[in-house]
Coordinates of C-alpha atoms in Angstrom, one line a residue:
Chain A
M15 CA -10.7 8.0 37.0
K16 CA -9.8 6.0 40.1
G17 CA -7.5 3.0 39.9
K18 CA -10.4 0.6 40.7
H19 CA -12.5 2.0 37.9
I20 CA -9.7 1.6 35.5
Q21 CA -9.3 -2.0 36.6
I22 CA -13.0 -2.8 36.1
F23 CA -13.0 -1.0 32.8
G24 CA -9.8 -2.8 31.7
L25 CA -11.2 -6.2 32.8
A26 CA -14.4 -5.7 30.9
V27 CA -12.6 -4.4 27.7
T28 CA -10.1 -7.3 27.9
V29 CA -12.9 -9.9 28.2
L30 CA -14.9 -8.4 25.3
Y31 CA -11.8 -8.0 23.1
G32 CA -10.7 -11.5 23.9
L33 CA -14.2 -12.9 23.0
F34 CA -14.1 -10.9 19.8
V35 CA -10.7 -12.4 18.9
A36 CA -11.9 -15.9 19.7
W37 CA -15.1 -15.3 17.6
I38 CA -13.1 -14.0 14.6
Y39 CA -11.1 -17.3 14.6
W40 CA -14.3 -19.3 15.0
A41 CA -16.2 -17.4 12.3
A42 CA -13.2 -16.9 10.0
P43 CA -14.6 -14.1 7.8
K44 CA -13.0 -13.9 4.3
N45 CA -13.0 -10.1 4.2
V46 CA -13.9 -7.1 6.2
G47 CA -17.4 -6.9 4.7
E48 CA -18.1 -10.5 5.8
V49 CA -17.4 -9.6 9.5
S50 CA -20.9 -7.9 9.8
T51 CA -22.6 -10.8 8.0
K52 CA -21.0 -13.4 10.2
A53 CA -21.8 -11.3 13.3
R54 CA -25.5 -11.2 12.4
E55 CA -25.6 -14.9 11.8
T56 CA -23.9 -15.6 15.1
I57 CA -26.3 -13.3 17.0
E58 CA -29.3 -15.0 15.3
Q59 CA -27.9 -18.4 16.2
A60 CA -27.2 -17.4 19.8
T61 CA -30.7 -15.9 20.1
N62 CA -32.3 -19.1 18.8
E63 CA -30.1 -21.2 21.2
A64 CA -31.2 -19.0 24.1
K65 CA -34.8 -19.2 23.1
A66 CA -34.6 -23.0 22.8
A67 CA -32.9 -23.2 26.2
T68 CA -35.5 -21.1 27.9
G69 CA -38.4 -22.8 26.1
T70 CA -39.5 -19.6 24.3
Y71 CA -38.5 -20.7 20.8
Q72 CA -41.3 -20.3 18.2
V73 CA -41.4 -21.1 14.5
D74 CA -41.8 -18.0 12.3
S75 CA -45.4 -18.5 11.3
A76 CA -45.3 -16.1 8.3
K77 CA -42.3 -17.9 6.9
F78 CA -43.9 -21.2 7.6
Q79 CA -47.1 -20.2 5.7
Q80 CA -45.0 -19.0 2.8
G81 CA -43.2 -22.3 2.8
L82 CA -46.5 -24.1 2.9
N83 CA -47.9 -22.1 -0.1
A84 CA -44.7 -22.9 -2.0
F85 CA -45.0 -26.6 -1.1
R86 CA -48.6 -26.7 -2.3
A87 CA -47.6 -25.0 -5.5
E88 CA -45.0 -27.7 -6.0
N89 CA -42.1 -25.2 -5.7
F90 CA -40.2 -27.5 -3.4
V91 CA -36.8 -25.7 -3.5
L92 CA -38.4 -22.4 -2.4
A93 CA -40.6 -24.3 0.1
R94 CA -37.5 -25.8 1.8
D95 CA -35.8 -22.5 2.0
Q96 CA -38.8 -20.9 3.6
F97 CA -39.2 -23.8 6.1
E98 CA -35.6 -23.6 7.0
Q99 CA -35.9 -19.9 7.7
A100 CA -39.1 -20.5 9.7
D101 CA -37.3 -23.0 11.9
P102 CA -33.6 -22.1 11.9
K103 CA -32.9 -24.3 14.9
G104 CA -34.4 -27.2 13.1
I105 CA -36.3 -28.4 16.2
D106 CA -40.0 -28.1 15.1
P107 CA -41.2 -31.6 14.0
A108 CA -44.0 -30.2 11.7
T109 CA -41.6 -27.9 9.8
Q110 CA -39.0 -30.6 9.5
Y111 CA -41.6 -33.1 8.3
Y112 CA -42.6 -30.8 5.5
I113 CA -38.9 -30.5 4.5
A114 CA -38.6 -34.3 4.4
Y115 CA -41.9 -34.5 2.5
S116 CA -40.7 -31.9 -0.1
F117 CA -37.7 -34.1 -0.8
Y118 CA -40.0 -37.1 -1.4
R119 CA -42.4 -35.2 -3.7
Q120 CA -39.6 -33.5 -5.7
G121 CA -37.7 -36.7 -6.1
W122 CA -40.7 -38.9 -6.9
G123 CA -41.0 -40.1 -10.6
R124 CA -43.4 -42.3 -12.3
F125 CA -40.6 -44.2 -14.1
T126 CA -37.7 -43.6 -11.8
N127 CA -37.0 -41.7 -8.5
D128 CA -34.2 -39.2 -7.9
D129 CA -32.0 -41.1 -5.5
V130 CA -30.1 -38.1 -4.3
L131 CA -33.3 -36.3 -3.2
F132 CA -34.7 -39.5 -1.7
E133 CA -31.5 -40.0 0.4
K134 CA -31.7 -36.4 1.6
G135 CA -35.4 -37.0 2.4
L136 CA -34.4 -40.1 4.4
E137 CA -31.9 -38.2 6.4
Q138 CA -34.5 -35.5 7.1
V139 CA -37.2 -38.0 8.1
D140 CA -34.7 -39.6 10.5
K141 CA -34.3 -36.2 12.1
V142 CA -38.1 -35.9 12.5
I143 CA -38.2 -39.3 14.1
A144 CA -35.4 -38.2 16.5
L145 CA -37.3 -35.0 17.4
D146 CA -40.7 -36.7 17.9
R147 CA -41.3 -40.3 17.2
E148 CA -45.1 -40.0 17.7
Y149 CA -45.5 -37.1 15.3
K150 CA -48.6 -37.1 13.1
A151 CA -49.2 -34.6 10.3
D152 CA -52.6 -33.0 10.4
D153 CA -52.5 -31.7 6.8
P154 CA -55.1 -33.6 4.7
N155 CA -52.9 -33.1 1.6
L156 CA -50.3 -35.4 3.0
N157 CA -51.2 -39.0 2.5
L158 CA -48.3 -40.2 4.6
K159 CA -49.2 -39.0 8.1
Y160 CA -46.4 -40.6 10.1
P161 CA -42.7 -40.2 9.7
V162 CA -42.2 -44.0 9.6
E163 CA -44.6 -44.2 6.6
L164 CA -42.6 -41.6 4.8
K165 CA -39.4 -43.4 5.7
Q166 CA -40.8 -46.7 4.4
E167 CA -41.8 -45.0 1.1
L168 CA -38.4 -43.4 0.7
E169 CA -36.5 -46.6 1.4
E170 CA -38.8 -48.5 -1.0
G171 CA -38.0 -45.9 -3.6
L172 CA -34.3 -46.3 -3.2
R173 CA -34.3 -50.1 -3.3
I174 CA -34.1 -51.9 -6.6
T175 CA -36.3 -55.0 -6.7
A176 CA -38.0 -57.2 -9.3
D177 CA -41.2 -55.4 -8.4
D178 CA -39.7 -52.2 -9.9
F179 CA -40.1 -53.8 -13.4
N180 CA -43.8 -54.5 -13.0
P181 CA -45.5 -52.4 -15.7
L182 CA -48.5 -51.9 -13.3
R183 CA -46.3 -49.7 -11.2
L184 CA -46.7 -47.0 -13.8
T185 CA -50.2 -46.5 -12.5
R186 CA -49.2 -45.8 -8.9
E187 CA -49.7 -42.3 -7.5
R188 CA -47.5 -40.0 -5.6
Q189 CA -48.4 -39.9 -1.9
Chain B
M29 CA 33.0 -10.1 58.6
K30 CA 31.6 -6.8 59.8
E31 CA 34.6 -6.1 61.9
E32 CA 36.9 -6.7 58.9
N33 CA 34.8 -4.3 56.9
Q34 CA 35.0 -1.7 59.6
S35 CA 38.8 -2.1 59.9
E36 CA 39.1 -1.8 56.1
L37 CA 36.9 1.3 56.3
A38 CA 39.2 2.8 58.9
E39 CA 42.2 2.1 56.9
S40 CA 40.8 3.5 53.7
S41 CA 39.5 6.6 55.4
E42 CA 43.1 7.6 56.1
E43 CA 43.9 7.3 52.4
D44 CA 40.9 8.7 50.5
E45 CA 37.8 10.4 51.8
S46 CA 35.7 9.8 48.7
V47 CA 36.2 6.0 49.0
I48 CA 34.9 6.2 52.6
D49 CA 31.7 7.8 51.5
G50 CA 31.0 4.9 49.2
E51 CA 31.7 2.3 51.7
V52 CA 29.7 4.0 54.4
L53 CA 26.7 4.0 52.1
T54 CA 27.0 0.2 51.7
E55 CA 27.2 -0.2 55.5
E56 CA 24.1 2.0 55.9
H57 CA 22.1 -0.5 54.0
G58 CA 23.6 -3.2 56.0
N59 CA 23.4 -5.7 53.2
A60 CA 26.1 -6.1 50.5
E61 CA 23.5 -7.8 48.3
V62 CA 21.7 -4.5 47.8
A63 CA 24.7 -3.2 45.8
D64 CA 25.0 -6.4 43.8
R65 CA 21.3 -6.6 42.8
S66 CA 21.1 -7.9 39.4
E67 CA 19.4 -6.1 36.5
S68 CA 16.5 -8.5 36.7
D69 CA 15.5 -7.4 40.2
R70 CA 14.9 -3.9 39.0
P71 CA 11.3 -3.4 37.8
L72 CA 11.3 -2.4 34.1
L73 CA 8.5 0.1 34.9
P74 CA 9.3 2.5 37.8
A75 CA 6.9 2.6 40.7
S76 CA 4.5 5.5 40.7
K77 CA 5.2 8.5 42.9
T78 CA 2.1 10.6 42.5
P79 CA -1.6 9.6 42.2
K80 CA -1.5 10.7 38.6
D81 CA 1.5 8.4 37.9
G82 CA -0.6 5.6 39.6
N83 CA -3.4 6.2 37.1
Q84 CA -1.1 6.1 34.2
R85 CA 0.4 2.9 35.5
N86 CA -3.2 1.5 35.7
W87 CA -4.0 2.6 32.2
L88 CA -0.8 1.0 30.9
L89 CA -1.3 -2.2 32.9
Y90 CA -5.0 -2.8 32.5
I91 CA -5.9 -1.2 29.2
L92 CA -2.8 -0.8 27.0
L93 CA -1.0 -4.1 27.8
P94 CA -4.1 -6.4 27.2
F95 CA -4.9 -4.4 24.1
I96 CA -1.4 -4.9 22.7
F97 CA -1.3 -8.6 23.4
L98 CA -4.9 -9.3 22.2
T99 CA -4.1 -7.4 19.0
V100 CA -1.1 -9.7 18.6
A101 CA -3.5 -12.6 19.2
L102 CA -5.9 -11.2 16.6
L103 CA -3.2 -10.6 13.9
G104 CA -0.8 -13.5 14.7
G105 CA -2.9 -16.0 12.8
L106 CA -4.1 -13.7 10.0
R107 CA -2.9 -14.7 6.5
I108 CA -4.0 -13.2 3.2
A109 CA -4.5 -15.6 0.3
A110 CA -2.2 -14.8 -2.7
E111 CA -4.8 -15.4 -5.5
T112 CA -8.1 -14.2 -4.0
G113 CA -6.8 -11.8 -1.4
E114 CA -9.2 -13.4 1.2
F115 CA -8.5 -13.5 4.9
I116 CA -7.3 -16.9 6.2
F117 CA -7.4 -17.2 10.0
S118 CA -4.8 -19.8 10.8
R119 CA -5.5 -21.5 14.1
P120 CA -2.4 -22.2 16.2
A121 CA -0.8 -25.6 16.1
L122 CA -0.5 -27.4 19.4
I123 CA 3.3 -26.8 19.5
C124 CA 2.6 -23.0 19.6
L125 CA 0.8 -23.5 23.0
V126 CA 3.8 -25.6 24.2
F127 CA 6.2 -22.8 23.2
A128 CA 4.0 -20.1 24.7
T129 CA 3.9 -22.0 28.0
I130 CA 7.7 -22.3 28.0
L131 CA 8.0 -18.6 27.2
V132 CA 5.7 -17.6 30.0
V133 CA 7.5 -19.9 32.4
L134 CA 10.7 -18.2 31.4
F135 CA 9.1 -14.8 32.1
F136 CA 8.5 -16.0 35.7
R137 CA 11.8 -17.9 36.0
T138 CA 14.0 -15.0 35.0
G139 CA 12.0 -12.5 37.0
L140 CA 10.6 -10.5 34.1
I141 CA 7.3 -11.1 35.8
S142 CA 7.2 -11.8 39.5
I143 CA 4.3 -14.1 40.5
G144 CA 4.1 -12.6 44.0
G145 CA 3.9 -9.1 42.4
W146 CA 1.0 -10.1 40.2
F147 CA -1.0 -12.5 42.3
S148 CA -1.2 -12.1 46.1
E149 CA -3.5 -12.5 49.0
S150 CA -2.7 -8.9 50.0
L151 CA -4.1 -7.7 46.7
S152 CA -7.9 -7.1 46.2
T153 CA -9.9 -9.7 44.3
L154 CA -10.5 -7.2 41.6
K155 CA -6.8 -6.5 41.1
N156 CA -6.0 -10.2 41.1
A157 CA -8.8 -10.8 38.5
S158 CA -7.5 -7.9 36.4
N159 CA -4.0 -9.2 36.6
A160 CA -5.2 -12.7 35.6
A161 CA -6.9 -11.2 32.6
V162 CA -3.7 -9.4 31.6
M163 CA -1.8 -12.7 32.1
V164 CA -4.2 -14.5 29.8
A165 CA -3.8 -11.8 27.2
I166 CA 0.0 -12.2 27.4
F167 CA -0.3 -16.0 27.0
A168 CA -2.7 -15.6 24.0
G169 CA -0.4 -13.1 22.4
S170 CA 2.6 -15.5 23.0
V171 CA 0.7 -18.4 21.4
Q172 CA -0.2 -16.3 18.4
V173 CA 3.3 -14.8 17.9
F174 CA 4.6 -18.4 17.6
N175 CA 1.7 -19.1 15.2
S176 CA 2.9 -16.1 13.2
L177 CA 6.5 -17.1 13.1
I178 CA 6.4 -20.9 12.6
P179 CA 5.7 -22.0 9.0
E180 CA 2.3 -23.6 8.7
Q181 CA 3.3 -27.0 7.3
G182 CA 5.9 -29.3 5.7
L183 CA 9.6 -29.6 6.4
A184 CA 10.0 -25.9 7.2
F185 CA 7.5 -26.3 10.1
W186 CA 9.5 -29.1 11.7
V187 CA 12.9 -27.4 11.2
V188 CA 11.7 -24.0 12.6
S189 CA 9.8 -25.7 15.4
F190 CA 12.9 -27.7 16.4
C191 CA 15.0 -24.5 16.4
F192 CA 12.5 -22.8 18.6
L193 CA 12.4 -25.8 21.0
W194 CA 16.2 -25.9 21.1
T195 CA 16.5 -22.1 21.8
L196 CA 13.8 -22.0 24.4
G197 CA 15.3 -25.1 26.0
V198 CA 18.7 -23.5 26.2
S199 CA 17.2 -20.3 27.5
Y200 CA 15.4 -22.2 30.2
F201 CA 18.6 -23.6 31.6
S202 CA 21.0 -20.8 30.9
V203 CA 19.3 -17.4 30.9
A204 CA 18.9 -16.1 34.4
D205 CA 17.9 -12.5 34.1
A206 CA 15.1 -10.7 32.5
S207 CA 17.0 -8.3 30.3
R208 CA 19.0 -11.1 28.7
L209 CA 15.7 -13.1 28.1
V210 CA 14.2 -10.1 26.4
R211 CA 17.2 -9.6 24.2
S212 CA 17.4 -13.3 23.4
T213 CA 13.6 -13.4 22.6
V214 CA 14.0 -10.3 20.3
A215 CA 16.9 -12.0 18.5
L216 CA 15.0 -15.3 18.2
F217 CA 11.8 -13.7 16.8
V218 CA 13.7 -11.5 14.4
A219 CA 15.6 -14.5 13.0
A220 CA 12.3 -16.5 12.7
F221 CA 10.6 -13.6 11.0
L222 CA 13.4 -13.2 8.5
T223 CA 13.4 -17.0 7.8
K224 CA 9.6 -17.2 7.2
Y225 CA 8.8 -13.9 5.6
F226 CA 12.0 -13.3 3.7
L227 CA 13.7 -16.6 3.0
L228 CA 10.8 -18.9 2.6
A229 CA 8.5 -16.3 1.1
N230 CA 11.1 -15.7 -1.6
L231 CA 11.3 -19.4 -2.3
T232 CA 7.5 -19.6 -2.8
S233 CA 6.2 -19.4 -6.3
T234 CA 3.9 -16.5 -6.9
S235 CA 3.0 -17.1 -10.5
S236 CA -0.7 -17.8 -11.2
G237 CA -2.4 -20.2 -13.6
N238 CA -2.3 -24.0 -13.7
W239 CA 0.6 -26.0 -12.3
L240 CA 2.1 -26.5 -15.8
Q241 CA 2.1 -22.8 -16.6
R242 CA 3.6 -22.1 -13.1
L243 CA 6.2 -24.7 -13.7
W244 CA 7.1 -23.2 -17.0
D245 CA 7.2 -19.6 -15.6
D246 CA 9.4 -20.4 -12.6
P247 CA 10.6 -24.0 -12.4
T248 CA 12.9 -23.6 -9.4
R249 CA 10.4 -21.8 -7.2
E250 CA 7.6 -24.0 -8.2
A251 CA 9.6 -27.1 -7.4
L252 CA 10.7 -25.7 -4.0
T253 CA 7.1 -24.7 -3.2
Y254 CA 6.0 -28.2 -3.9
L255 CA 8.9 -29.9 -2.1
L256 CA 8.8 -27.7 1.0
D257 CA 5.0 -27.6 0.9
L258 CA 5.0 -23.8 1.2
P259 CA 1.6 -22.0 1.3
R260 CA 1.0 -19.2 -1.2
Y261 CA 0.3 -16.0 0.7
A262 CA 0.1 -12.4 -0.5
S263 CA 3.0 -10.2 0.5
A264 CA 0.6 -8.2 2.7
T265 CA 0.8 -11.1 5.1
G266 CA 4.4 -10.2 5.9
Y267 CA 3.5 -6.6 6.6
V268 CA 0.7 -7.7 9.0
Q269 CA 2.9 -10.1 10.8
F270 CA 5.8 -7.6 11.1
F271 CA 3.3 -5.3 12.9
A272 CA 2.2 -8.2 15.1
V273 CA 5.7 -9.2 16.1
A274 CA 6.7 -5.6 16.7
L275 CA 3.7 -5.1 18.8
F276 CA 4.5 -8.2 20.9
L277 CA 8.0 -7.0 21.5
L278 CA 6.8 -3.6 22.5
G279 CA 4.4 -5.4 24.9
L280 CA 7.4 -7.3 26.4
F281 CA 9.2 -4.1 27.1
L282 CA 6.1 -2.7 28.8
I283 CA 5.4 -5.6 31.1
P284 CA 6.1 -4.5 34.7
R285 CA 7.8 -7.0 37.0
S286 CA 5.2 -6.3 39.7
T287 CA 1.8 -4.7 39.8
Q288 CA 2.2 -3.7 43.4
E289 CA 3.1 0.0 44.2

């Protein structure tokens, strides 16, 4: 091997090994077995970042459909998991809107709402608004078509007012 | 001056022939400084004589040296949790970067590494780039060796950091040659290793359970662990760090003064 070839090889190996060391400290695996798991996660993340940067990012339609089925079957925990897998970058407004809506539907109660889920829903709907302020859901099962409507509903659910003690409220329906 | 030397030569030639030979040799070089060259001017790695030697030198410089220093960078921050046995990757404190910078400056200052011998317009771009990569690896290894030797937190961190700062400061102004710097660095690192992985590790409580149980089992160590804010690491950490420090010192001995033939 010529000196020049050794230098090129050495430079490449040094850069790769250096990146590996930096990555290890960034990922901080807890044991040797976790190294491969973290590596896979990093590769997936990098791939999604690259796809988003090049405009070729697409939501996993199969996972999205599974999430939608779970959402319609009122299995909101599973639905959120499937939606998150369908849109790992969290940049698709439709998928993110379903996640926000799942927090609303799971947290809604005839007598009282689950504040924790509503707060999470509020955070999520803010994310949707940041992604696409003009977004409109085309699903006929969703009564609240716009993120601002969902936001209003969630904020209303979190607020305690005299109106909350109105017995007629028991007749209201989930959106 | 030359005339004096020649007259001395003439006088001494009458007394002892062997002395003449020695003096003539000095005159041949025409420079008295050549004979007085300090140890630091001599490259630690001899220059290659055959193409095969040149290849070995390249393997050492561009493969082995970065591998050694990057392995030190990898292992230097690795700790193993006492209770769970999990890896903890401790990122270097800012002070480690400062110490590593001083150490690398000392390498240049004492002549352990000659800037002109590593980076030059007369070298090819590839060689300069390769040398820069090796230099980055040396710096990363230096940062992590300090990360390995300096206690993570508490009073011990400040005391050991101050000792390092003091010693490096003294070395900066007083150590003038490479071999002395290497010897002083070895002594410094060995002392720091013994302090952290023998003295402080033995003061750290290793008993498990809740704090009351630990206090009951070993009150002195538990109190010292609390007062000195000592982290609880498994003894395997010491073995890993011993390897890291030994590897760094090996790397120091292998660094050539110059990469030019």
